[in-house]
Every structure is written in C-alpha cells, then in structure tokens.
Short mmCIF file of C-alpha atoms and ligand atoms in Angstrom, two decimals:
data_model
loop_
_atom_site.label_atom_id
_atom_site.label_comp_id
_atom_site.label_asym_id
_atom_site.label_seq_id
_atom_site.Cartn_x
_atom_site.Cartn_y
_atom_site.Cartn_z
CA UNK E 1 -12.97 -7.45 -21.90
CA UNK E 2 -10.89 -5.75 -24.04
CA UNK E 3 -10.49 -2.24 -24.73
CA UNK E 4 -9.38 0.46 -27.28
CA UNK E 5 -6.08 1.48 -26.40
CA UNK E 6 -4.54 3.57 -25.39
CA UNK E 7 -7.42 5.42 -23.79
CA UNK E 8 -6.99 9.15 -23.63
CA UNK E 9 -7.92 12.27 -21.75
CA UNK E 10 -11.76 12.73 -21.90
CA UNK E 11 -12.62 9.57 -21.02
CA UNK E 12 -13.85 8.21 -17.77
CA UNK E 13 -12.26 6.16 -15.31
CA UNK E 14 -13.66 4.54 -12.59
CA UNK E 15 -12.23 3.38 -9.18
CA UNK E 16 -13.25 1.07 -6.22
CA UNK E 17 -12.69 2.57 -2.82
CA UNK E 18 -12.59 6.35 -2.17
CA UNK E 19 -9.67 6.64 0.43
CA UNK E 20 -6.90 8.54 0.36
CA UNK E 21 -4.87 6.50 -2.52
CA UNK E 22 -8.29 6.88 -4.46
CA UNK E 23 -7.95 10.29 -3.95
CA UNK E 24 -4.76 10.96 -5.48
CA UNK E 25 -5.41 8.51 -8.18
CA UNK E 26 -8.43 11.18 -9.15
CA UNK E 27 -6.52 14.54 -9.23
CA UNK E 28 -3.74 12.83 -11.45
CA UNK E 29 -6.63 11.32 -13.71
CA UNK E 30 -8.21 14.41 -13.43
CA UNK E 31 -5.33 16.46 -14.34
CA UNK E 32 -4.60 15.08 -17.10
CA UNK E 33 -8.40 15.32 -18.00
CA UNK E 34 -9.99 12.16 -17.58
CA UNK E 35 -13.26 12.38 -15.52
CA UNK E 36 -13.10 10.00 -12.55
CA UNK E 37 -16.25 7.80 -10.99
CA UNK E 38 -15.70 6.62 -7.59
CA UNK E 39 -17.13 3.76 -6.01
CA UNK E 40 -17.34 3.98 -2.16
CA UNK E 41 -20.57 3.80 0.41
CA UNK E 42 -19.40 6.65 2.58
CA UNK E 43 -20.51 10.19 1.75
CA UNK E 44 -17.36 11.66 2.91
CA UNK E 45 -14.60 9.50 0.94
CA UNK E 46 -11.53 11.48 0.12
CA UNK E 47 -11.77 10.55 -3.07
CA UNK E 48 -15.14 11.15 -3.58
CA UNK E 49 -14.73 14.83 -2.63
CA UNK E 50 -12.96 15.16 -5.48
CA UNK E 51 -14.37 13.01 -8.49
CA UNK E 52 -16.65 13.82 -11.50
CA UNK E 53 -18.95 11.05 -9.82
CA UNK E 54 -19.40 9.75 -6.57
CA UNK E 55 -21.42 6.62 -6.82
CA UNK E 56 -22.48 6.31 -3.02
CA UNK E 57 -22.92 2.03 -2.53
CA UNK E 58 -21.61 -1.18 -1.54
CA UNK E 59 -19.08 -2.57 -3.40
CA UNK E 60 -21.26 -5.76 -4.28
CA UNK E 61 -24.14 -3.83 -5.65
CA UNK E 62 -24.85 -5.19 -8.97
CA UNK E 63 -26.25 -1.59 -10.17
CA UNK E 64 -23.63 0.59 -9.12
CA UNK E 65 -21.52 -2.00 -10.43
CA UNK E 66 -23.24 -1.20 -13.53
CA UNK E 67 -23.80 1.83 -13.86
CA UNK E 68 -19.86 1.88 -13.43
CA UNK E 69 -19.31 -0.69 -16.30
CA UNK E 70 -21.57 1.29 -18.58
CA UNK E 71 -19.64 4.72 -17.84
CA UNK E 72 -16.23 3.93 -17.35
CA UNK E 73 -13.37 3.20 -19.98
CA UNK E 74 -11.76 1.24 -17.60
CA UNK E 75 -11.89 0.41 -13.82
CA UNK E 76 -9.07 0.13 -11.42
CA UNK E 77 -8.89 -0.34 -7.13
CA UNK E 78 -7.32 1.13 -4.36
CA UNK E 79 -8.36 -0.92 -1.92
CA UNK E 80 -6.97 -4.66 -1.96
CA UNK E 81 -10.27 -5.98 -0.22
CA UNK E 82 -12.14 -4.86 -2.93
CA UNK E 83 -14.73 -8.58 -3.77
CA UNK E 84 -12.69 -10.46 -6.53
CA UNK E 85 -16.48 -11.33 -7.40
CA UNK E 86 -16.63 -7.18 -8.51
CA UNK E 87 -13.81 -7.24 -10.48
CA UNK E 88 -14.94 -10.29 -12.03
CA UNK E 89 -18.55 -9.07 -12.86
CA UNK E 90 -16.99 -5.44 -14.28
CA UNK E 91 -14.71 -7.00 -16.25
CA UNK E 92 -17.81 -8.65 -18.28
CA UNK E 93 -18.22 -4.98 -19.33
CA UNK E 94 -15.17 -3.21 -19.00
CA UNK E 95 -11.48 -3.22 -18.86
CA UNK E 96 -10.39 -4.27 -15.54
CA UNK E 97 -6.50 -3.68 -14.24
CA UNK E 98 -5.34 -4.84 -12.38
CA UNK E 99 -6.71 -8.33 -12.55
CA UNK E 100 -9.35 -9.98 -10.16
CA UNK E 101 -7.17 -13.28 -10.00
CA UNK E 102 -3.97 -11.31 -8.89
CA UNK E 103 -6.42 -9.32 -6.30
CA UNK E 104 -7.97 -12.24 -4.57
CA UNK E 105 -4.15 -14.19 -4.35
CA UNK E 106 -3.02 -11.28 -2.51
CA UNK E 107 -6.08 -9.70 -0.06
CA UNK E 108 -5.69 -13.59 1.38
CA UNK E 109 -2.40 -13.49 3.52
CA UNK E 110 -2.87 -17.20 3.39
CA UNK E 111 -2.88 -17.46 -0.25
CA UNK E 112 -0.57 -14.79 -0.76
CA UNK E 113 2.39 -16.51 1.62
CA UNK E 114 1.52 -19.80 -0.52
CA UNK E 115 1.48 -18.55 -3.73
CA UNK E 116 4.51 -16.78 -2.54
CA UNK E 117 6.08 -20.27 -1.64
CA UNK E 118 4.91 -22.09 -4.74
CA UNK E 119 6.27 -19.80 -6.83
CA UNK E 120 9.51 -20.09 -5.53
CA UNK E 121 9.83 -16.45 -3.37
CA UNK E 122 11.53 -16.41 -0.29
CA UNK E 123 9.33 -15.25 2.68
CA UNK E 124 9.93 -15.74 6.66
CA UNK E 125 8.76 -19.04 7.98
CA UNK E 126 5.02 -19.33 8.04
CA UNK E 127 2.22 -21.82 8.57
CA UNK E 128 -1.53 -21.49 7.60
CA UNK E 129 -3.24 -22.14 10.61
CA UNK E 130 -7.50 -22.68 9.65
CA UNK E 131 -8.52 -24.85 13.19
CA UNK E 132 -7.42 -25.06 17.02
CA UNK E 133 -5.84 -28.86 15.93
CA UNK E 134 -3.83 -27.04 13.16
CA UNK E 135 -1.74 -24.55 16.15
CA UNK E 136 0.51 -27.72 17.43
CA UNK E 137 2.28 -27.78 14.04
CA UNK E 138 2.25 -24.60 12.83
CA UNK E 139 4.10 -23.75 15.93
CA UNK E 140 6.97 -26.39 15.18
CA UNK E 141 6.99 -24.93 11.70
CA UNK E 142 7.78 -21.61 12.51
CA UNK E 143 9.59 -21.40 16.04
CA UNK E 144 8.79 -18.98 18.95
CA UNK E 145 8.63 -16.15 18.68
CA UNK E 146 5.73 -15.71 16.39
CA UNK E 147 3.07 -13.38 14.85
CA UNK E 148 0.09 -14.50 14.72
CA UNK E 149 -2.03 -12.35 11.91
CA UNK E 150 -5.40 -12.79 10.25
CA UNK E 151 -6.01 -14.00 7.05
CA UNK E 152 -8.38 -11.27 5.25
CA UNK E 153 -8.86 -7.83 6.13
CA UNK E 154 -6.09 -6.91 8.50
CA UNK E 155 -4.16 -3.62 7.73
CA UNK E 156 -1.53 -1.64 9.14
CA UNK E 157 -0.74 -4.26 11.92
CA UNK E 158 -4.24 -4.87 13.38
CA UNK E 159 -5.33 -8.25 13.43
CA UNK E 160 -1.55 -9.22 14.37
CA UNK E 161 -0.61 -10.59 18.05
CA UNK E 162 2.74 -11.51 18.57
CA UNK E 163 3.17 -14.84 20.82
CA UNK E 164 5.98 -16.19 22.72
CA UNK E 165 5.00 -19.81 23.33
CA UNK E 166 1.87 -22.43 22.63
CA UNK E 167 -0.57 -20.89 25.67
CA UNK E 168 0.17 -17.52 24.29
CA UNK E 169 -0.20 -18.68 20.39
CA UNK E 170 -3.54 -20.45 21.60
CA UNK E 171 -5.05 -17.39 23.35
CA UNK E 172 -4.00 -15.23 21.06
CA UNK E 173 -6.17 -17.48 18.25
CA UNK E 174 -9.25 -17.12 20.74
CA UNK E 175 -8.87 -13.49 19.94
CA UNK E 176 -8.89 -13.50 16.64
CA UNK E 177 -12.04 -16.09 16.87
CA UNK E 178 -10.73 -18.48 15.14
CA UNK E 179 -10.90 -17.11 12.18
CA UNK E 180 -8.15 -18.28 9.31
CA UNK E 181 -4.76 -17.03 10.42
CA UNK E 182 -1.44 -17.17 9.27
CA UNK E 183 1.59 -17.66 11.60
CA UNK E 184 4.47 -16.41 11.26
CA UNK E 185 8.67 -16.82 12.60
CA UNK E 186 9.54 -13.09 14.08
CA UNK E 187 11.93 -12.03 12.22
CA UNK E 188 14.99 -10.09 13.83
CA UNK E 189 15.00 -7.17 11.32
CA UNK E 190 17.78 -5.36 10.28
CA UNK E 191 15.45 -3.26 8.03
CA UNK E 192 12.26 -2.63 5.77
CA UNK E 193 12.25 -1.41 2.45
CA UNK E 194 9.71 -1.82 -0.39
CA UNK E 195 9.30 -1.43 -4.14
CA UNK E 196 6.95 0.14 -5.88
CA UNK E 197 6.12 -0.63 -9.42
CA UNK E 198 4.29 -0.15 -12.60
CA UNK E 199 3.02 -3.21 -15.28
CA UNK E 200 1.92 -2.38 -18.65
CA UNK E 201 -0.13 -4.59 -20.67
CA UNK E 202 3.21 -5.56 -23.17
CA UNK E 203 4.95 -6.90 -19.94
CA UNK E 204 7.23 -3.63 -19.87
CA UNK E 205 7.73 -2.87 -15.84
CA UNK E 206 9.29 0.44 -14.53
CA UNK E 207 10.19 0.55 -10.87
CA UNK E 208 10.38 3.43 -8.51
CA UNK E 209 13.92 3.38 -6.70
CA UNK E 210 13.59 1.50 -3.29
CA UNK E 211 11.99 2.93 -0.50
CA UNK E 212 13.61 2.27 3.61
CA UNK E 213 10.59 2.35 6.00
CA UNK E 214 10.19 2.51 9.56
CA UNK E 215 7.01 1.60 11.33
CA UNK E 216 5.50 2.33 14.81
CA UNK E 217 3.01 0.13 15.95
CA UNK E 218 2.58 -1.62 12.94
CA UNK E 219 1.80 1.04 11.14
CA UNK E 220 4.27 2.79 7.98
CA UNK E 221 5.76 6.44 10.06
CA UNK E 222 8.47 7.15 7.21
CA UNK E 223 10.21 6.47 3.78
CA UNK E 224 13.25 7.37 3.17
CA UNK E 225 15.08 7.45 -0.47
CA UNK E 226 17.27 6.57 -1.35
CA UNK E 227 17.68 4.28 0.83
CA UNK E 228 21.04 2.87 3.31
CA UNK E 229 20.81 -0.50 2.23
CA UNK E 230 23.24 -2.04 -0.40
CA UNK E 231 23.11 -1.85 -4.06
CA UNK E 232 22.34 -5.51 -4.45
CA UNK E 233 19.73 -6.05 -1.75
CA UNK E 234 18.09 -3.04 -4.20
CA UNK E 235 18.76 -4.58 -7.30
CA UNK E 236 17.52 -8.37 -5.90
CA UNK E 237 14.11 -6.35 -4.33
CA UNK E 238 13.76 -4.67 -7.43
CA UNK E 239 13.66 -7.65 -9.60
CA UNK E 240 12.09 -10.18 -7.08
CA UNK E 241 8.69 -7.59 -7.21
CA UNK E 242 9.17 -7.33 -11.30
CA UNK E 243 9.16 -11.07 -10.99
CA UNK E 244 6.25 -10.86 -9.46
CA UNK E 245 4.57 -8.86 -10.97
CA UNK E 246 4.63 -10.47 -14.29
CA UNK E 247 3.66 -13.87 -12.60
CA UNK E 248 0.60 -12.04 -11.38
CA UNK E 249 0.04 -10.86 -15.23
CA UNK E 250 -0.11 -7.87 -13.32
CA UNK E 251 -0.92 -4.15 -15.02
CA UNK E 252 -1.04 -1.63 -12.71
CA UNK E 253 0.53 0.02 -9.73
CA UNK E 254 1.59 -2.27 -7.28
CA UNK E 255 3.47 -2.52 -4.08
CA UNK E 256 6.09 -5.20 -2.51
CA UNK E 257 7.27 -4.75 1.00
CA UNK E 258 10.23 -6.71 2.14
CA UNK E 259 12.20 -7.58 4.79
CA UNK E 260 15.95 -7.90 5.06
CA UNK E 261 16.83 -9.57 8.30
CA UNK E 262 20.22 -9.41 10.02
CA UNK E 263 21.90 -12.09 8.18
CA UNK E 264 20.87 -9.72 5.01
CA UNK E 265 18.35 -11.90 3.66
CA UNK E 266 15.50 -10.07 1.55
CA UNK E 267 12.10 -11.90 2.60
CA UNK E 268 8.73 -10.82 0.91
CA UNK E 269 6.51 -10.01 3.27
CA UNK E 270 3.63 -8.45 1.24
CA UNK E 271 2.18 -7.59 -1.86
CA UNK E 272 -0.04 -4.97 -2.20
CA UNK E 273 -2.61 -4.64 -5.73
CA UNK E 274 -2.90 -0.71 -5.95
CA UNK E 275 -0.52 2.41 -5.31
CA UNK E 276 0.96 2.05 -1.65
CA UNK E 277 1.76 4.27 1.27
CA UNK E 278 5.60 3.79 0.75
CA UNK E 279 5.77 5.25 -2.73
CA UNK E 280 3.91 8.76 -2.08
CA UNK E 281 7.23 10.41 -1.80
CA UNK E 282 6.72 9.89 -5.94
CA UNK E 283 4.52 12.33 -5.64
CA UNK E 284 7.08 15.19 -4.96
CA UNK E 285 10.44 13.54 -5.33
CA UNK E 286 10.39 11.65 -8.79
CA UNK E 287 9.62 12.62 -12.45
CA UNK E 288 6.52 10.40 -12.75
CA UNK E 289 4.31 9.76 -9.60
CA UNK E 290 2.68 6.76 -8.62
CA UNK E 291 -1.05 8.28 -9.11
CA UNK E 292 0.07 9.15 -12.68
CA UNK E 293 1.30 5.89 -13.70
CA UNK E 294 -1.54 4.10 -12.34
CA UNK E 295 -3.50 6.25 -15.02
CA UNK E 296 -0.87 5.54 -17.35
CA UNK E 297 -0.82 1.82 -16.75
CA UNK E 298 -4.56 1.58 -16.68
CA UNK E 299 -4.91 3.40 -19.80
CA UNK E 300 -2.56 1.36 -21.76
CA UNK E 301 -0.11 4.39 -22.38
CA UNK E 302 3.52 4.86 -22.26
CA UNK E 303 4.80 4.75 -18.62
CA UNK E 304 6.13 8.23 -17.25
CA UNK E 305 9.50 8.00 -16.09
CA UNK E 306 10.20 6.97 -12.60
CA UNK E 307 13.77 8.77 -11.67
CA UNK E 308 14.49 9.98 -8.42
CA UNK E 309 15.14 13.97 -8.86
CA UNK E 310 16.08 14.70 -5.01
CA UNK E 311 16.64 13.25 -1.83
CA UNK E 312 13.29 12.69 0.07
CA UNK E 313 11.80 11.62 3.42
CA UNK E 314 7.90 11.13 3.55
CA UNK E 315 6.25 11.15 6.95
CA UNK E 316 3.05 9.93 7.56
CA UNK E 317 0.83 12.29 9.75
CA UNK E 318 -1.89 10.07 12.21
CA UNK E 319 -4.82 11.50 13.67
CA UNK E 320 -2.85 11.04 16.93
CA UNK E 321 -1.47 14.62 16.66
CA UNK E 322 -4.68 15.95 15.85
CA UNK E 323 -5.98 16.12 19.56
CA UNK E 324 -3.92 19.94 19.58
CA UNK E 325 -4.53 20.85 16.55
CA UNK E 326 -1.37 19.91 14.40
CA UNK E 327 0.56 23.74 13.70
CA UNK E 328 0.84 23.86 10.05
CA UNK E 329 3.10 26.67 9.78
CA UNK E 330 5.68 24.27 11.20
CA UNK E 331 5.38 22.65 7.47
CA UNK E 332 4.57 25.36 5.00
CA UNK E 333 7.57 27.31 6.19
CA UNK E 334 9.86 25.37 4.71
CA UNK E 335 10.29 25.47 1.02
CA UNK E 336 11.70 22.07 0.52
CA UNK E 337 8.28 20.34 2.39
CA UNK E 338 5.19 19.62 0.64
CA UNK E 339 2.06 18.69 2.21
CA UNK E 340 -0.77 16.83 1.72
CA UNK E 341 -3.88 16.27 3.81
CA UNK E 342 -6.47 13.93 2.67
CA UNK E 343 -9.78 15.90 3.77
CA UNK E 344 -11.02 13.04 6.45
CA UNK E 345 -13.50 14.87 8.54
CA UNK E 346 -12.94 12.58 11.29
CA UNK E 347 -9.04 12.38 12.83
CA UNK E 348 -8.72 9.13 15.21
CA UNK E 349 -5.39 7.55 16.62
CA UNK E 350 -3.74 5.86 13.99
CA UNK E 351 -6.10 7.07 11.01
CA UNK E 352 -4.04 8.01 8.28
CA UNK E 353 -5.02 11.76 7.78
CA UNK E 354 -2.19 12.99 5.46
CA UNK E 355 1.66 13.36 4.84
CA UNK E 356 4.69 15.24 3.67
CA UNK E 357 7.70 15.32 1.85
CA UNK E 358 11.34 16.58 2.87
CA UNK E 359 13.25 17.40 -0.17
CA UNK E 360 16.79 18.36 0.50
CA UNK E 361 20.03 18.53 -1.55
CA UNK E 362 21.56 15.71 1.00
CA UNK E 363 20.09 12.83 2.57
CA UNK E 364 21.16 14.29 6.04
CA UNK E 365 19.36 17.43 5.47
CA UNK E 366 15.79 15.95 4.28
CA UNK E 367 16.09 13.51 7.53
CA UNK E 368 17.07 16.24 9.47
CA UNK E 369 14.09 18.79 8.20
CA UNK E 370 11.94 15.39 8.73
CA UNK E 371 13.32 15.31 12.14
CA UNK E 372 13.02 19.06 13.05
CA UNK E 373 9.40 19.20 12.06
CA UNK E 374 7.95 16.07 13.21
CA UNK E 375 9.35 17.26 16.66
CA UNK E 376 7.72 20.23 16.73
CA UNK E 377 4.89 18.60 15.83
CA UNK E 378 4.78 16.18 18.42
CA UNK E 379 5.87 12.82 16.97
CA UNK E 380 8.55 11.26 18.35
CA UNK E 381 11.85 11.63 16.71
CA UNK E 382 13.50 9.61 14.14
CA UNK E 383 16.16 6.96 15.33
CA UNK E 384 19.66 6.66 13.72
P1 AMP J 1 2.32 -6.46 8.09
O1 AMP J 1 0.91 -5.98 8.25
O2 AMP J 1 2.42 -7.93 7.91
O3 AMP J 1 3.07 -5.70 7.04
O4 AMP J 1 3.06 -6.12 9.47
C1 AMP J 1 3.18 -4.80 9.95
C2 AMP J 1 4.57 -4.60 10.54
O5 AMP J 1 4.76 -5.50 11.67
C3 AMP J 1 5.70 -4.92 9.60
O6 AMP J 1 5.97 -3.84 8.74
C4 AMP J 1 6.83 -5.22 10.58
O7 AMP J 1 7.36 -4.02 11.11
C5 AMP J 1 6.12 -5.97 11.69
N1 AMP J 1 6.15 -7.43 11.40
C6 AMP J 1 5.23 -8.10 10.68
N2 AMP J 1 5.56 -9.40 10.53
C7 AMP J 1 6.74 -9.56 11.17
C8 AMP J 1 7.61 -10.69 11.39
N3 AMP J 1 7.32 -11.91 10.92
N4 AMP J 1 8.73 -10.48 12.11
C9 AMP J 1 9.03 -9.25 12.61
N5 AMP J 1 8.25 -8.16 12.44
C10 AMP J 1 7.12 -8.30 11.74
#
C-alpha cells in the first residue's frame, strides 16, 4: 500500500523483532520524534524496553499484526526471519520497506545463493543440497573442503559444519536432520569486508564506506574502517551491493558481506534485509548512522549523509566475558570509546550483549585502543 510521503516526526513506526538492531532503530526514530511500536513475544526485548509500544506476540498473529497495521505509518524489520507471509498481510494495510519478496529471497540461503547466481553475482562454489541422494553431486560441485550450512534460520555460524570428505559431508547432514542445506567450496580467505547501504524509494542508494571484519567462531568480533583492502575491491563491493539492492527493489537498510579470497576475488557471501552488525561503527564514526537512515529510508525522506568523520574500530562484546563481570572503567576512560550495551538481562557465550567504538586520529591508534582494551577485558587480542 502506498503511503503519504515523506512521513514526519509524530508519526508512528512500527518494527518486527525487538533485538538489539530494533533497539537502536527506536532511539533514532524516537529521537527524531516518531513514536515506535515493537513487535516481539519476549517481555524483555531490547527494543521493547525502549518503545512507545511493546506489542508482546508471535510474529504470525493476525491481531497484533493488526493492531500494528492500524497504528503504524509504516512498518519495517530487523530480523531477516521475520514470515514473508507478515510482511505480506501488513502491507494490505500499511507501507511495508523493505519488501516481503526481497525478505523471503534472502532469509533462504538456498534461494539467496541462486538468486545470487541467476542474477549474474559472483559467490563461492555452492550446491543446494534438499535429500541424502542430492550429497554425491553437490560434493563434485563444490570440492573438499566444504561448509555445510542450513538453509533457514542459521545465524552467526551455527547451523554450519565444515567437512573434509563424503563420510564427513554425510554425517555432518545427519546433524543437521536433513533439513535443506546449502554446501559450500571453503574458501581460502584473504579477508572479509561488507557494505552497508541505504535504498530510497526513487532508486537513489547511499553507501557507508566499507567495513574489514574479523570473525571468531563464526561469529562478527570487529570492524575496522577504513579498511586495508584496495580502492577497487571497495569500489567493485560498493557497487556489486548497490546492484543489488536495486534488483531487490530494495528501500531500506541493508547489508552485503563479502569475501575476497587470495587470488583477490570479491565473492558475495550474504545479504542481509535490515541494519547489520558490521555498520554500527555508523553510529559513532559517520555523519548519518545506520539506525537513522533506516528511519530516513522508511519514511521516504532525504538520506542523511554517510561520510566517514574518523578512523574507527567496533568490537563486539559476547556474553563470554560476562562470567567476571566485564570492568567498564576499562572503556569509559577513554574519551575516544563509546559504548553501548543492549540491556539483555540474560549474558550467555556468544550472545551478543553490546559493543564499542575506537575513534582515533590514525588507524593505528583506534586498533591499538581496540587492542589495549579488549585485553584488559579479556578477549583475545587482535591479529596483524
Ligand atoms: P556465514 O554465516 O555464512 O556468514 O558464515 C560465518 C563465517 O564463517 C563467515 O563470516 C566466514 O568467516 C566463515 N565462512 C563461511 N562460509 C565460508 C566459506 N565458504 N569458506 C570459508 N569460510 C567461510
């Protein structure tokens, strides 16, 4: 449905999923004085805690759903496995951004890697494996060794086993219970860098600069910009996720993480339909942040600028460091780190609890501020 544009402050937005990118996406709504209604069945969301509305239910009931159409100028997500059936059914009643079509392609790794392919976007070697018969060939397709990873809801490298030959790849399928799966060639990375982005409704795109990240255990530990990689793997990631983007008929915030192997190849490895982990050093380092544009973009007006005002490393902070007690004097000492904790009661190994931001007049200082602190700490040191 369509809506009066551009919607302004005093309206209401509403948003599916209450974590911590909900969260952020409320306090920039909120302020620049929209009123925000979340949609998210736990009492404790992060981004409930801080909305004008928490509507406490499943994302497929049909009268939160509309009680959200009838009270919101326009709905976003934050949450890529948001039911495409939700979107579809508040869009009825609502403006929807960004679109349910572009959200179902990509919370399907299968039909994200093929809709990748078809559309002519370079990606590592893959194979969509649905049945036991269909491992023999997707093995030949992509070469040992291989990832193995679930179709839908896998996040932050769970669901993923990585297999060194057919007994392994079979086993590994077992453990996944034969649920859809995608396999995947290992790629021998020389690096990882993303781009984040904003679509408006005209088609105009604006692109944060790229971001370098380095992951333990699957999951995203830093982002560093700007990043070491050359100008023109930035310029081709830049304009591989704009092209994207617009053949999504995307408007919104949205991620694309890459990887650039060591022959220097860029390969998409995913899209993500919302803000994304990579780009919250906007928040501190850039004139515009990715929460604000989202608003921006979602209420069809002009997007913010997205320039880079000062060297910046983010690091995430995981419940792991929690067990101690993490020392947050070790952060708020420093004038040039900002922090930001996401109000999860509940800190568990590899639960995203919060993050920061080094901001330094060099490169070498903000990594080595990063470095210093996540030391003390407890998290293991950056590598060169
Ligand atoms: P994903 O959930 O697909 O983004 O995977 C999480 C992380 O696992 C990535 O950021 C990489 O560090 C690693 N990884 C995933 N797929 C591959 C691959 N095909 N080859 C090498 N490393 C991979």
């Amino acid at each position: 449905m369509s809506a009066n544009l551009p919607i302004l402050p005093g309206a209401t937005l509403g948003i599916l999923g209450g974590g911590q990118l909900g969260r952020m996406f409320t306090i920039a709504a909120r302020t620049m004085g929209y009123r925000v209604m979340v949609l998210d069945p736990d009492p404790q969301s992060p981004a409930g805690q801080m909305a004008d509305v928490h509507v406490q239910a499943d994302y497929t009931d049909h009268g939160a759903l509309k009680k959200m159409a009838e009270a919101c100028a326009a709905v976003t997500t934050e949450f890529e496995n948001v039911p495409a059936a939700s979107l579809v059914e508040l869009s009825r009643y609502t403006r929807v951004a960004p679109n349910a079509e572009a959200v179902s392609i990509v919370q399907d790794r299968s039909r994200e890697k093929t809709w990748l392919r078809e559309n002519g976007f370079t990606t590592a070697p893959f194979a969509l494996i649905a049945h036991e018969n269909e491992l023999e060939a997707a093995a030949l397709a992509t070469g040992f060794p291989a990832i193995l990873k679930v179709s839908r809801f896998g996040y932050d490298g769970k669901g993923q086993i990585r297999v060194n030959n057919r007994n392994e790849l079979a086993s590994a399928f077992a453990e996944l219970e034969g649920v859809p799966c995608v396999l995947e060639g290992f790629v021998q990375m020389a690096n990882e860098v993303s781009v984040v982005l904003a679509r408006a409704d005209s088609g105009e795109c604006r692109s944060w600069p790229v971001g370098e990240n380095r992951h333990t255990n699957g999951i995203l530990d830093t982002t560093t910009v700007p990043a070491s990689v050359s100008e023109s793997i930035q310029e081709n990631a830049q304009a591989t996720a704009t092209q994207i983007a617009a053949k999504l008929d995307y408007v919104g915030v949205m991620a694309v993480e890459f990887f650039v192997d060591s022959a220097g190849n860029l390969l998409v490895n995913e899209i993500a339909p919302r803000p994304h982990n990579s780009g919250h050093y906007t928040l501190d380092a850039c004139v515009t942040d990715q929460f604000e544009q989202q608003v921006r973009a979602l209420c069809g007006l002009p997007l913010g600028d997205t320039r880079l005002l000062s060297p910046v490393v983010m690091v995430n902070l995981l419940g792991d460091i929690w067990r101690q007690g993490p020392d947050w004097m070790v952060l708020l000492r420093h004038p040039g780190i900002k922090l930001h904790l996401y109000g999860k009661a509940e800190a568990r190994p590899g639960r995203k609890m919060g993050h920061y931001n080094c901001l330094a007049e060099s490169m070498d200082s903000a990594v080595e501020l990063a470095n210093i602190t996540r030391k003390q700490l407890g998290i293991i040191p950056l590598s060169g």
